[in-house]
Backbone as a chain_set.jsonl record, in Angstrom:
{"seq": "MKQITVKGEKIINVPNFISLYRLLAFPLIFYFALTGQEKYYVIFLCISLVSDVLDGNIARYFKLQTNFGAALDNLADICTYAMALLGLFLFKWTEIEPHAWILYLFLTVFVLSYIVAFARFGKIPGLHLYSAVSAGYIQSIFFFVLFVFGFYPWMYYLAVGWGAFAYIEKIFVLLKLDDIRIGVKGLYWLLKSQKSRS", "coords": {"N": [[1.451, -1.196, 0.084], [0.056, 1.857, -0.414], [1.708, 4.479, 0.489], [1.331, 7.437, 2.781], [2.489, 10.342, 3.149], [1.874, 13.512, 5.971], [2.62, 16.6, 6.519], [5.288, 15.104, 7.111], [4.854, 12.842, 8.801], [3.446, 9.406, 8.773], [0.435, 9.027, 7.862], [-1.598, 6.627, 7.12], [-2.179, 4.067, 8.308], [-4.043, 1.394, 10.907], [-5.759, 2.566, 13.115], [-6.045, 5.323, 11.986], [-7.943, 5.157, 9.722], [-9.893, 3.418, 11.73], [-10.518, 5.654, 13.0], [-12.065, 7.797, 10.547], [-13.563, 5.441, 9.627], [-15.721, 6.495, 12.19], [-15.889, 8.836, 10.675], [-17.179, 8.923, 8.229], [-19.405, 7.406, 9.604], [-20.995, 8.3, 10.986], [-23.131, 10.436, 9.424], [-25.01, 8.944, 8.808], [-25.66, 8.063, 10.998], [-26.868, 10.137, 12.4], [-28.318, 10.633, 10.121], [-30.453, 8.52, 10.898], [-31.082, 9.129, 13.142], [-32.616, 11.62, 13.073], [-34.821, 10.416, 11.793], [-35.998, 8.727, 13.547], [-35.37, 6.027, 13.526], [-34.659, 4.33, 15.563], [-34.023, 2.035, 16.275], [-31.406, 0.97, 14.57], [-30.308, 3.698, 15.272], [-29.102, 2.992, 17.289], [-27.736, 0.702, 16.61], [-25.186, 1.522, 15.508], [-24.475, 3.483, 16.353], [-23.708, 2.671, 19.027], [-21.462, 1.013, 17.73], [-19.719, 2.989, 17.009], [-19.077, 3.983, 19.092], [-17.08, 2.189, 19.875], [-15.47, 1.797, 18.723], [-14.041, 3.91, 19.072], [-12.429, 3.348, 21.71], [-11.191, 1.221, 20.838], [-9.378, 3.038, 18.514], [-7.857, 4.855, 19.439], [-6.622, 3.496, 21.68], [-5.139, 1.35, 20.246], [-3.36, 2.664, 18.344], [-1.491, 3.958, 20.678], [-0.638, 1.119, 21.534], [0.955, 0.393, 19.164], [2.158, 2.363, 18.969], [1.529, 4.28, 17.052], [1.149, 6.727, 17.492], [-0.307, 9.994, 16.292], [0.049, 13.664, 14.97], [-1.664, 14.243, 12.805], [-3.235, 12.334, 13.646], [-4.707, 12.527, 15.669], [-5.905, 14.449, 16.249], [-7.599, 13.769, 14.155], [-9.453, 11.968, 15.03], [-9.109, 12.944, 17.435], [-11.805, 14.912, 15.868], [-13.687, 13.336, 14.834], [-14.503, 12.308, 17.161], [-15.92, 14.698, 18.691], [-17.993, 14.37, 16.482], [-19.163, 11.897, 17.064], [-20.077, 11.864, 19.769], [-21.689, 13.726, 19.717], [-23.588, 13.067, 17.81], [-24.173, 10.763, 20.174], [-25.391, 12.862, 21.749], [-27.303, 14.101, 20.669], [-29.393, 11.655, 20.419], [-29.55, 11.051, 22.72], [-31.585, 13.541, 23.496], [-33.74, 13.316, 21.682], [-34.609, 10.632, 22.422], [-34.19, 10.042, 25.017], [-35.223, 11.695, 26.606], [-36.551, 11.932, 28.867], [-36.17, 10.859, 30.989], [-33.598, 12.076, 30.97], [-34.374, 14.697, 31.375], [-34.723, 16.087, 34.688], [-32.198, 15.905, 35.36], [-30.626, 17.702, 33.991], [-29.223, 19.839, 34.407], [-26.576, 19.349, 35.182], [-25.886, 18.392, 33.138], [-26.01, 20.643, 30.906], [-23.592, 22.185, 32.17], [-21.673, 20.898, 31.789], [-22.23, 20.602, 28.926], [-21.172, 23.658, 27.848], [-19.102, 24.111, 29.502], [-17.473, 22.243, 27.622], [-17.641, 23.377, 25.21], [-16.566, 25.735, 25.989], [-13.577, 24.686, 26.114], [-13.299, 24.823, 23.197], [-13.111, 26.794, 21.834], [-11.139, 27.859, 23.267], [-8.859, 27.354, 22.259], [-9.425, 26.959, 19.292], [-8.985, 30.145, 19.606], [-6.375, 30.45, 20.621], [-4.397, 28.379, 19.258], [-6.253, 28.142, 16.736], [-6.49, 25.543, 16.269], [-8.19, 22.065, 16.122], [-8.248, 20.64, 19.4], [-6.492, 18.8, 19.625], [-5.235, 16.784, 22.462], [-5.249, 14.918, 23.779], [-5.529, 14.358, 26.758], [-5.008, 12.317, 30.035], [-7.315, 12.796, 31.73], [-9.153, 12.996, 29.692], [-9.314, 11.106, 28.024], [-9.335, 8.821, 29.752], [-12.637, 9.801, 30.616], [-14.086, 9.837, 28.528], [-14.191, 7.448, 27.68], [-15.586, 6.349, 30.317], [-17.8, 8.292, 29.133], [-18.856, 6.735, 26.829], [-19.571, 4.008, 27.609], [-21.712, 4.641, 29.53], [-23.476, 5.636, 27.357], [-23.423, 3.407, 25.976], [-25.065, 1.841, 27.767], [-27.191, 3.621, 28.286], [-29.205, 3.726, 25.808], [-28.627, 0.453, 25.444], [-30.045, -0.964, 27.612], [-30.484, 0.872, 30.142], [-31.617, 4.089, 32.012], [-29.073, 4.639, 34.647], [-29.084, 6.87, 36.609], [-26.601, 7.473, 38.75], [-24.824, 7.071, 36.671], [-25.151, 8.787, 35.157], [-24.512, 10.738, 36.278], [-22.105, 10.794, 36.66], [-20.325, 9.986, 34.615], [-20.989, 12.376, 33.687], [-20.295, 14.205, 34.472], [-17.565, 14.085, 35.081], [-16.389, 13.929, 32.401], [-16.876, 16.843, 32.372], [-15.133, 17.732, 34.664], [-12.639, 16.825, 33.301], [-12.963, 18.355, 30.953], [-12.384, 21.405, 31.371], [-9.926, 20.704, 32.682], [-9.091, 20.657, 30.498], [-9.011, 22.897, 29.095], [-6.984, 24.976, 30.719], [-4.645, 23.653, 30.477], [-4.492, 23.554, 27.748], [-4.605, 26.99, 28.246], [-1.517, 27.295, 28.7], [0.328, 25.821, 27.215], [2.499, 26.007, 24.174], [1.948, 25.553, 22.489], [-0.317, 23.103, 20.285], [0.229, 19.728, 20.989], [0.394, 15.759, 20.68], [0.898, 14.103, 23.32], [0.576, 15.307, 26.162], [-0.001, 14.76, 29.062], [-1.318, 15.448, 31.074], [-2.723, 18.976, 33.236], [-1.242, 18.157, 35.686], [1.307, 17.158, 35.179], [2.04, 18.161, 33.21], [3.118, 21.125, 34.678], [4.591, 20.088, 35.847], [6.459, 19.048, 34.551], [7.629, 21.419, 32.627], [8.864, 22.964, 35.56], [10.774, 21.934, 35.869], [11.785, 22.532, 33.49], [12.967, 25.113, 34.172]], "CA": [[-0.061, -0.166, 0.231], [1.17, 3.258, -1.151], [2.216, 5.803, 2.125], [0.629, 9.058, 2.637], [2.63, 11.721, 4.255], [1.181, 14.781, 5.993], [3.754, 17.302, 7.384], [6.284, 14.194, 7.695], [3.525, 11.912, 9.474], [2.625, 8.475, 7.911], [-1.286, 8.812, 8.72], [-2.738, 5.328, 6.233], [-2.776, 3.432, 9.398], [-5.325, 1.134, 11.464], [-5.571, 3.423, 14.046], [-6.508, 6.563, 11.532], [-9.113, 4.059, 9.462], [-10.756, 3.004, 12.871], [-11.502, 7.034, 13.284], [-12.49, 7.373, 9.321], [-15.248, 5.237, 9.868], [-16.572, 6.51, 12.842], [-17.166, 10.083, 10.247], [-18.089, 7.916, 7.524], [-20.91, 7.133, 9.888], [-21.848, 10.331, 11.173], [-24.78, 11.039, 9.04], [-25.622, 7.745, 8.55], [-26.076, 8.014, 12.609], [-27.385, 11.405, 11.901], [-30.245, 9.958, 9.667], [-31.607, 7.104, 12.006], [-31.535, 9.985, 14.456], [-33.806, 12.119, 12.722], [-36.266, 9.339, 11.11], [-36.887, 8.547, 14.262], [-34.861, 4.466, 13.629], [-33.879, 4.299, 16.988], [-32.714, 0.49, 16.297], [-30.302, 1.775, 13.86], [-29.52, 4.566, 15.125], [-28.743, 2.645, 18.41], [-26.412, 0.141, 16.593], [-24.413, 2.312, 14.543], [-23.967, 4.931, 17.613], [-22.531, 1.529, 19.723], [-20.124, 0.531, 16.788], [-18.686, 4.461, 16.948], [-18.12, 3.991, 20.383], [-17.193, 1.202, 20.519], [-13.942, 2.431, 17.609], [-13.602, 5.573, 19.537], [-12.144, 2.856, 22.478], [-9.764, 0.82, 19.603], [-8.317, 3.593, 18.116], [-6.709, 5.504, 20.7], [-5.346, 2.042, 21.978], [-4.156, 0.764, 19.287], [-2.213, 4.009, 18.566], [-0.047, 3.988, 21.623], [0.157, 0.283, 21.756], [2.072, -0.012, 18.281], [3.993, 3.12, 18.383], [1.505, 5.152, 15.768], [0.079, 7.942, 17.864], [0.474, 11.174, 15.289], [-1.128, 14.463, 14.816], [-2.566, 14.18, 12.541], [-4.444, 10.827, 14.44], [-4.933, 12.708, 17.303], [-6.748, 15.967, 15.488], [-8.95, 13.423, 13.132], [-9.44, 10.659, 16.032], [-10.723, 14.389, 17.799], [-12.972, 15.193, 15.259], [-14.589, 11.955, 15.117], [-14.868, 12.052, 18.714], [-17.267, 15.892, 18.613], [-19.56, 13.942, 15.506], [-19.522, 10.503, 17.384], [-20.107, 12.043, 20.489], [-23.017, 15.036, 18.702], [-24.65, 12.027, 17.815], [-25.008, 10.284, 20.754], [-26.093, 13.976, 22.676], [-28.35, 14.191, 19.909], [-29.806, 10.555, 20.677], [-29.529, 11.388, 24.402], [-32.429, 14.707, 23.443], [-34.695, 12.751, 20.689], [-34.903, 9.124, 22.964], [-33.873, 9.337, 25.995], [-35.003, 13.132, 27.245], [-37.964, 12.252, 29.676], [-35.516, 10.358, 31.877], [-32.832, 13.006, 31.702], [-34.771, 16.428, 32.241], [-34.925, 16.368, 35.788], [-30.621, 15.757, 36.126], [-30.36, 17.982, 32.87], [-28.464, 20.742, 35.1], [-24.669, 19.127, 34.226], [-25.32, 17.896, 31.55], [-25.433, 22.137, 30.648], [-23.19, 22.859, 32.441], [-20.213, 20.417, 30.357], [-21.885, 21.374, 27.62], [-20.51, 25.051, 28.37], [-17.217, 23.831, 29.18], [-16.771, 21.154, 25.999], [-17.115, 24.454, 24.198], [-15.724, 26.986, 25.918], [-12.338, 24.588, 25.579], [-12.846, 24.31, 22.086], [-13.088, 27.989, 21.415], [-10.59, 28.427, 24.203], [-8.018, 26.368, 21.468], [-9.19, 27.814, 17.892], [-7.917, 31.219, 20.039], [-4.727, 30.788, 21.132], [-4.025, 27.878, 17.623], [-7.057, 28.356, 15.621], [-7.259, 23.859, 15.628], [-8.541, 21.419, 16.815], [-6.844, 20.41, 20.23], [-6.194, 16.292, 19.94], [-4.447, 16.53, 23.367], [-6.273, 13.264, 24.87], [-4.676, 14.057, 28.267], [-5.486, 10.673, 30.873], [-8.455, 12.59, 32.243], [-10.254, 13.901, 29.01], [-9.541, 10.058, 27.614], [-10.725, 7.869, 30.442], [-13.96, 10.608, 30.248], [-14.564, 8.744, 26.754], [-14.307, 6.056, 28.039], [-16.495, 6.084, 30.722], [-19.279, 8.188, 28.7], [-18.735, 5.493, 25.684], [-19.958, 3.218, 28.463], [-22.825, 5.551, 29.963], [-23.715, 5.897, 26.728], [-23.7, 1.807, 25.275], [-25.575, 0.768, 29.053], [-28.209, 3.899, 27.983], [-29.624, 3.152, 24.815], [-29.289, -1.002, 25.488], [-30.238, -1.103, 28.999], [-31.691, 2.214, 30.509], [-31.227, 5.005, 32.481], [-28.892, 4.592, 35.907], [-28.226, 7.832, 37.145], [-25.388, 7.267, 39.448], [-23.608, 6.738, 35.851], [-25.044, 9.648, 34.699], [-23.332, 11.753, 37.158], [-20.492, 10.023, 37.125], [-19.85, 10.591, 33.076], [-21.146, 14.248, 32.754], [-19.417, 15.023, 35.556], [-15.719, 13.55, 34.943], [-16.228, 14.795, 31.456], [-16.801, 18.633, 33.542], [-13.719, 17.692, 34.96], [-11.387, 16.557, 32.038], [-12.623, 20.097, 29.601], [-11.473, 22.184, 32.463], [-8.114, 20.538, 33.132], [-8.268, 20.703, 29.616], [-8.95, 24.373, 29.502], [-5.963, 24.876, 31.681], [-3.453, 23.345, 29.442], [-4.548, 24.669, 26.628], [-3.988, 28.16, 28.298], [-0.252, 27.068, 29.369], [0.908, 25.309, 26.154], [2.848, 26.777, 23.564], [1.092, 24.942, 21.368], [-1.14, 21.506, 20.62], [0.815, 19.111, 20.853], [0.448, 14.417, 21.472], [1.904, 13.588, 24.342], [0.727, 15.878, 27.177], [-0.891, 13.417, 29.922], [-2.137, 16.569, 32.069], [-1.733, 19.88, 34.021], [-0.012, 18.243, 36.982], [2.972, 16.69, 34.111], [2.253, 19.778, 32.272], [3.387, 22.273, 35.258], [5.778, 19.324, 36.246], [8.079, 19.444, 33.185], [7.798, 23.381, 33.554], [8.874, 23.4, 36.482], [11.779, 21.108, 35.384], [12.37, 22.804, 33.02], [12.942, 26.191, 34.483]], "C": [[0.556, 1.509, -0.262], [1.348, 4.325, 0.431], [2.117, 6.659, 1.374], [1.251, 10.019, 3.464], [1.849, 12.935, 4.625], [2.336, 15.196, 7.385], [5.096, 16.86, 8.178], [5.704, 12.799, 8.097], [2.792, 10.574, 8.663], [1.367, 8.622, 8.536], [-1.781, 7.408, 7.685], [-1.839, 4.218, 7.359], [-3.8, 3.092, 9.76], [-6.296, 1.818, 12.17], [-6.49, 4.914, 13.066], [-7.536, 5.908, 10.545], [-9.678, 3.591, 10.223], [-11.758, 4.799, 12.247], [-12.369, 7.162, 11.856], [-13.364, 7.02, 9.658], [-15.963, 5.683, 10.968], [-17.239, 7.93, 12.287], [-17.916, 9.683, 9.274], [-19.188, 8.04, 8.543], [-21.62, 7.905, 10.097], [-23.002, 10.355, 10.316], [-24.952, 10.35, 8.652], [-26.426, 7.824, 9.706], [-27.04, 9.294, 12.717], [-29.104, 11.473, 11.24], [-31.235, 9.272, 10.181], [-32.335, 8.539, 12.578], [-33.048, 10.623, 14.203], [-34.982, 11.741, 12.696], [-36.516, 8.805, 12.295], [-36.463, 6.593, 14.099], [-34.106, 4.047, 14.805], [-32.965, 2.829, 17.636], [-31.338, 0.625, 15.838], [-29.493, 2.047, 14.375], [-28.423, 4.059, 16.762], [-27.501, 1.532, 18.151], [-25.389, 0.159, 16.324], [-23.875, 3.11, 15.764], [-23.073, 3.668, 18.537], [-20.799, 1.205, 18.865], [-19.425, 1.607, 16.912], [-18.58, 4.365, 18.07], [-17.192, 3.088, 21.281], [-15.442, 0.892, 19.74], [-13.402, 3.146, 17.795], [-12.656, 4.04, 20.498], [-11.263, 2.623, 22.036], [-8.57, 1.543, 19.014], [-7.184, 3.9, 18.19], [-5.519, 4.126, 21.184], [-4.184, 1.59, 21.708], [-2.664, 1.634, 18.774], [-1.175, 3.385, 19.018], [0.404, 2.486, 21.974], [1.378, -0.241, 20.943], [2.177, 1.539, 18.41], [3.149, 3.912, 17.113], [0.526, 6.487, 16.183], [0.865, 8.993, 16.042], [0.28, 12.44, 15.452], [-1.989, 15.239, 14.748], [-3.645, 12.864, 12.609], [-4.76, 12.033, 15.522], [-6.061, 13.311, 16.601], [-7.394, 14.857, 14.978], [-9.932, 12.272, 13.998], [-10.298, 12.25, 16.764], [-11.515, 14.506, 16.787], [-14.06, 14.317, 14.742], [-15.06, 12.066, 16.167], [-16.095, 13.193, 18.459], [-18.008, 14.293, 17.529], [-19.617, 12.734, 16.425], [-20.576, 11.448, 18.892], [-21.905, 13.249, 20.117], [-23.967, 14.133, 18.743], [-25.579, 11.108, 19.329], [-25.687, 11.481, 21.708], [-27.928, 14.238, 21.383], [-29.698, 13.28, 20.1], [-30.573, 10.695, 21.844], [-30.873, 12.895, 24.501], [-33.394, 13.93, 22.473], [-35.093, 11.537, 21.518], [-34.959, 8.583, 24.372], [-34.39, 10.893, 26.92], [-35.883, 13.124, 28.966], [-37.05, 11.809, 31.241], [-33.972, 11.413, 32.47], [-33.383, 14.168, 31.96], [-34.42, 17.25, 33.806], [-33.34, 16.364, 36.228], [-30.054, 16.841, 34.875], [-29.016, 19.418, 33.18], [-26.536, 20.493, 34.85], [-24.706, 18.565, 33.674], [-24.972, 19.858, 30.687], [-24.352, 22.396, 30.903], [-21.672, 22.121, 31.944], [-20.491, 20.808, 29.8], [-20.945, 22.907, 27.175], [-19.31, 24.464, 28.062], [-16.725, 23.317, 28.1], [-17.271, 22.476, 25.289], [-16.974, 25.204, 24.33], [-14.056, 26.308, 25.699], [-12.172, 25.056, 23.868], [-12.933, 26.421, 22.23], [-12.407, 28.733, 22.316], [-8.839, 28.321, 22.914], [-8.207, 27.491, 20.139], [-8.781, 29.91, 18.454], [-6.49, 31.406, 20.235], [-4.275, 29.595, 19.812], [-4.268, 28.172, 16.669], [-6.93, 26.465, 14.855], [-7.669, 23.85, 16.732], [-7.808, 20.817, 17.575], [-7.294, 18.91, 21.077], [-5.012, 16.353, 20.896], [-4.66, 15.336, 23.354], [-5.014, 13.135, 26.129], [-5.919, 12.878, 28.666], [-7.207, 11.48, 31.099], [-9.652, 12.628, 30.599], [-10.811, 11.76, 28.364], [-9.921, 8.778, 28.909], [-12.442, 8.587, 31.003], [-14.413, 9.774, 29.09], [-14.562, 7.733, 26.858], [-15.563, 5.299, 28.777], [-18.249, 6.821, 30.52], [-19.497, 7.242, 27.426], [-19.961, 4.623, 26.852], [-21.574, 3.206, 28.639], [-23.508, 5.182, 28.647], [-24.827, 4.305, 26.241], [-24.915, 1.257, 26.66], [-26.974, 1.837, 28.681], [-29.523, 3.657, 27.449], [-29.953, 1.618, 24.89], [-30.149, -1.307, 26.706], [-31.218, -0.213, 29.666], [-31.009, 2.75, 31.54], [-30.339, 4.678, 34.267], [-28.496, 6.233, 35.623], [-27.36, 8.886, 37.397], [-24.326, 7.526, 37.924], [-23.723, 7.976, 35.208], [-24.208, 10.583, 34.726], [-21.887, 11.529, 36.713], [-19.537, 10.55, 35.434], [-19.886, 11.68, 33.01], [-19.558, 15.216, 33.688], [-17.704, 14.907, 35.922], [-15.13, 14.543, 33.494], [-15.534, 16.31, 31.64], [-16.079, 18.872, 33.146], [-12.233, 17.689, 33.655], [-11.307, 17.842, 31.222], [-12.281, 21.034, 30.906], [-10.479, 21.924, 32.787], [-7.18, 21.307, 31.832], [-8.018, 22.453, 28.173], [-7.238, 25.308, 29.61], [-4.723, 24.623, 31.574], [-3.971, 23.691, 28.671], [-3.962, 26.783, 27.439], [-1.795, 28.424, 28.116], [0.882, 26.687, 27.907], [1.408, 26.377, 25.311], [2.043, 26.801, 22.036], [0.532, 23.466, 21.545], [-0.263, 19.783, 20.265], [0.766, 16.825, 21.135], [1.72, 14.076, 22.674], [2.029, 13.955, 26.036], [-0.069, 14.918, 27.932], [-1.682, 14.031, 30.534], [-1.987, 17.648, 32.391], [-0.919, 19.178, 35.111], [0.849, 17.508, 35.478], [3.487, 18.132, 33.226], [3.708, 20.507, 33.047], [5.065, 21.817, 35.703], [7.008, 19.64, 35.575], [8.183, 20.889, 32.871], [8.389, 23.597, 33.448], [10.201, 23.241, 36.392], [12.836, 21.268, 34.617], [13.331, 24.757, 32.914], [14.162, 26.437, 35.444]], "O": [[1.738, 1.853, -0.282], [0.398, 4.505, 1.192], [2.408, 6.902, 0.203], [0.65, 10.511, 4.419], [1.162, 13.455, 3.745], [2.705, 14.673, 8.437], [5.744, 17.392, 9.08], [6.174, 11.752, 7.651], [1.742, 10.707, 8.035], [1.241, 8.343, 9.729], [-3.006, 7.519, 7.738], [-0.82, 3.661, 6.95], [-4.775, 3.774, 9.445], [-7.5, 1.726, 11.93], [-7.501, 5.409, 13.563], [-8.491, 6.64, 10.804], [-10.499, 2.904, 9.615], [-12.783, 5.064, 11.618], [-13.468, 6.614, 11.933], [-14.229, 7.792, 10.072], [-17.122, 5.277, 10.886], [-18.3, 8.402, 12.697], [-19.124, 9.92, 9.239], [-20.0, 8.921, 8.265], [-22.687, 8.231, 9.578], [-24.038, 10.239, 10.97], [-25.28, 10.672, 7.51], [-27.65, 7.705, 9.647], [-28.112, 9.095, 13.288], [-30.218, 11.918, 11.516], [-32.455, 9.333, 10.028], [-33.5, 8.934, 12.532], [-34.131, 10.379, 14.736], [-35.975, 12.248, 13.218], [-37.572, 8.178, 12.202], [-37.308, 5.84, 14.583], [-33.019, 3.469, 14.818], [-32.126, 2.541, 18.49], [-30.328, 0.446, 16.52], [-28.373, 1.538, 14.437], [-27.394, 4.6, 17.165], [-26.575, 1.343, 18.94], [-24.55, -0.7, 16.594], [-22.659, 3.226, 15.919], [-21.857, 3.786, 18.681], [-19.624, 1.191, 19.233], [-18.223, 1.343, 16.954], [-17.486, 4.872, 18.318], [-16.773, 3.07, 22.438], [-14.569, 0.095, 20.085], [-12.384, 3.451, 17.175], [-12.005, 3.496, 19.606], [-10.262, 3.285, 22.312], [-7.398, 1.181, 18.921], [-6.106, 3.654, 17.649], [-4.31, 3.914, 21.087], [-3.065, 1.427, 22.195], [-1.466, 1.355, 18.819], [-0.317, 2.677, 18.491], [1.478, 2.31, 22.549], [2.345, -0.886, 21.347], [2.383, 1.883, 17.246], [3.847, 4.232, 16.151], [-0.389, 7.044, 15.575], [1.785, 8.837, 15.24], [0.347, 12.54, 16.678], [-2.647, 16.073, 15.371], [-4.555, 12.554, 11.841], [-5.446, 11.459, 16.367], [-7.094, 12.674, 16.394], [-8.368, 14.875, 15.73], [-10.998, 11.84, 13.56], [-11.48, 12.586, 16.692], [-12.387, 13.694, 17.097], [-15.152, 14.683, 14.307], [-16.28, 11.908, 16.212], [-17.179, 12.763, 18.065], [-18.443, 13.3, 18.112], [-20.838, 12.603, 16.514], [-21.798, 11.53, 18.774], [-23.037, 13.061, 20.562], [-24.978, 14.19, 19.443], [-26.77, 10.885, 19.544], [-26.563, 11.074, 22.471], [-29.13, 14.452, 21.539], [-30.826, 13.766, 20.013], [-31.782, 10.545, 22.017], [-31.076, 13.285, 25.65], [-34.428, 14.304, 23.028], [-36.277, 11.312, 21.265], [-35.378, 7.533, 24.86], [-33.783, 11.087, 27.974], [-35.841, 13.957, 29.871], [-37.256, 12.338, 32.333], [-33.46, 11.535, 33.583], [-32.858, 14.796, 32.879], [-34.051, 18.4, 34.046], [-33.095, 16.774, 37.362], [-28.827, 16.793, 34.797], [-28.174, 19.812, 32.373], [-25.636, 21.25, 34.485], [-23.712, 17.912, 33.358], [-23.945, 20.17, 30.083], [-23.743, 22.931, 29.976], [-20.671, 22.815, 31.765], [-19.75, 21.699, 29.384], [-20.174, 22.994, 26.219], [-18.678, 24.304, 27.017], [-15.703, 23.749, 27.568], [-17.042, 22.128, 24.131], [-17.037, 26.001, 23.394], [-13.218, 27.072, 25.22], [-11.14, 25.529, 23.391], [-12.548, 26.876, 23.307], [-12.653, 29.93, 22.461], [-7.957, 29.179, 22.895], [-7.517, 28.488, 19.929], [-8.382, 30.74, 17.637], [-5.728, 32.348, 20.018], [-3.488, 30.245, 19.124], [-3.51, 28.462, 15.743], [-7.119, 26.097, 13.696], [-7.728, 24.579, 17.722], [-6.773, 20.327, 17.123], [-7.822, 18.364, 22.045], [-3.893, 16.073, 20.467], [-3.912, 14.686, 22.623], [-4.102, 12.341, 26.357], [-7.002, 12.584, 28.16], [-8.203, 10.874, 30.706], [-10.827, 12.265, 30.642], [-11.931, 11.253, 28.295], [-10.818, 7.951, 28.745], [-13.246, 7.928, 31.662], [-15.367, 9.007, 29.218], [-15.001, 6.979, 25.989], [-16.253, 4.346, 28.413], [-19.308, 6.502, 31.06], [-20.688, 7.125, 27.137], [-21.171, 4.792, 26.704], [-22.414, 2.398, 28.242], [-24.276, 4.236, 28.819], [-26.037, 4.09, 26.17], [-25.586, 0.253, 26.422], [-28.025, 1.196, 28.703], [-30.577, 3.458, 28.053], [-31.077, 1.224, 24.582], [-31.081, -2.083, 26.494], [-32.429, -0.412, 29.767], [-30.016, 2.214, 32.032], [-31.162, 4.479, 35.16], [-27.817, 6.686, 34.702], [-27.158, 10.039, 37.017], [-23.231, 8.078, 38.032], [-22.717, 8.447, 34.677], [-23.478, 11.128, 33.898], [-20.877, 12.21, 36.533], [-18.513, 11.212, 35.27], [-19.016, 12.284, 32.381], [-18.651, 16.046, 33.619], [-16.965, 15.465, 36.732], [-14.2, 15.338, 33.359], [-14.445, 16.798, 31.335], [-15.765, 19.55, 32.168], [-11.268, 18.412, 33.403], [-10.274, 18.391, 30.84], [-11.065, 20.845, 30.92], [-9.82, 22.833, 33.29], [-6.099, 21.881, 31.697], [-7.384, 22.798, 27.175], [-6.641, 26.004, 28.788], [-3.81, 25.098, 32.249], [-4.026, 24.891, 28.941], [-3.067, 27.5, 26.99], [-1.108, 29.324, 27.631], [1.974, 27.217, 27.7], [0.998, 27.526, 25.476], [1.745, 27.542, 21.1], [0.744, 22.747, 22.521], [-0.384, 19.024, 19.303], [1.375, 16.629, 22.187], [2.938, 13.902, 22.706], [2.796, 13.501, 26.885], [-0.866, 14.241, 27.282], [-2.79, 13.535, 30.735], [-0.877, 17.973, 31.969], [0.148, 19.713, 35.413], [0.124, 17.951, 34.586], [4.492, 18.738, 32.853], [4.841, 20.567, 32.57], [6.11, 22.451, 35.847], [8.067, 20.203, 35.853], [9.324, 21.329, 33.017], [8.984, 24.121, 32.505], [10.934, 24.167, 36.739], [13.982, 20.818, 34.615], [13.97, 25.316, 32.022], [14.353, 27.555, 35.925]]}, "num_chains": 1, "name": "protein.A"}
């Protein structure tokens, strides 16, 4: 297979294909959601949620991490979780509405993190902090359980609350970084490395 490079990085690899799948599945999931086909919506959303867990782990395990892949994964994540949130509003809002305040808090922090990223660097923040990766896993499990088995408030508060914390940390990291790069574990490690260099 012919290799393609972007800014010196080889981008033809399995993790990037998995991320690309999520992008290509996005309009299909959107269609199923808008037409009320909950069964097919859930099937394709769950496949995307599982693939979200796979691509990052494969990239880390086989040392296939690239800035291009991180940005592609981040864009695919946005599309996947946008569809999960759309389904939440369309199919599960009766259960969620009494607990909506923390969801609105999470969405505010989430949007703010992208505003900060674009204001500072003009691009998608493909950082993959430990807190954000773990929040993604928890949220994937929550959405899977929600659409397949039902609503569990404790799981909802864990998924949304940890997600809000992760994006608050991401905002602080973005404010401290000189440029977006892969391999930033979190604010603690960033401050520690900056302190050791000074």
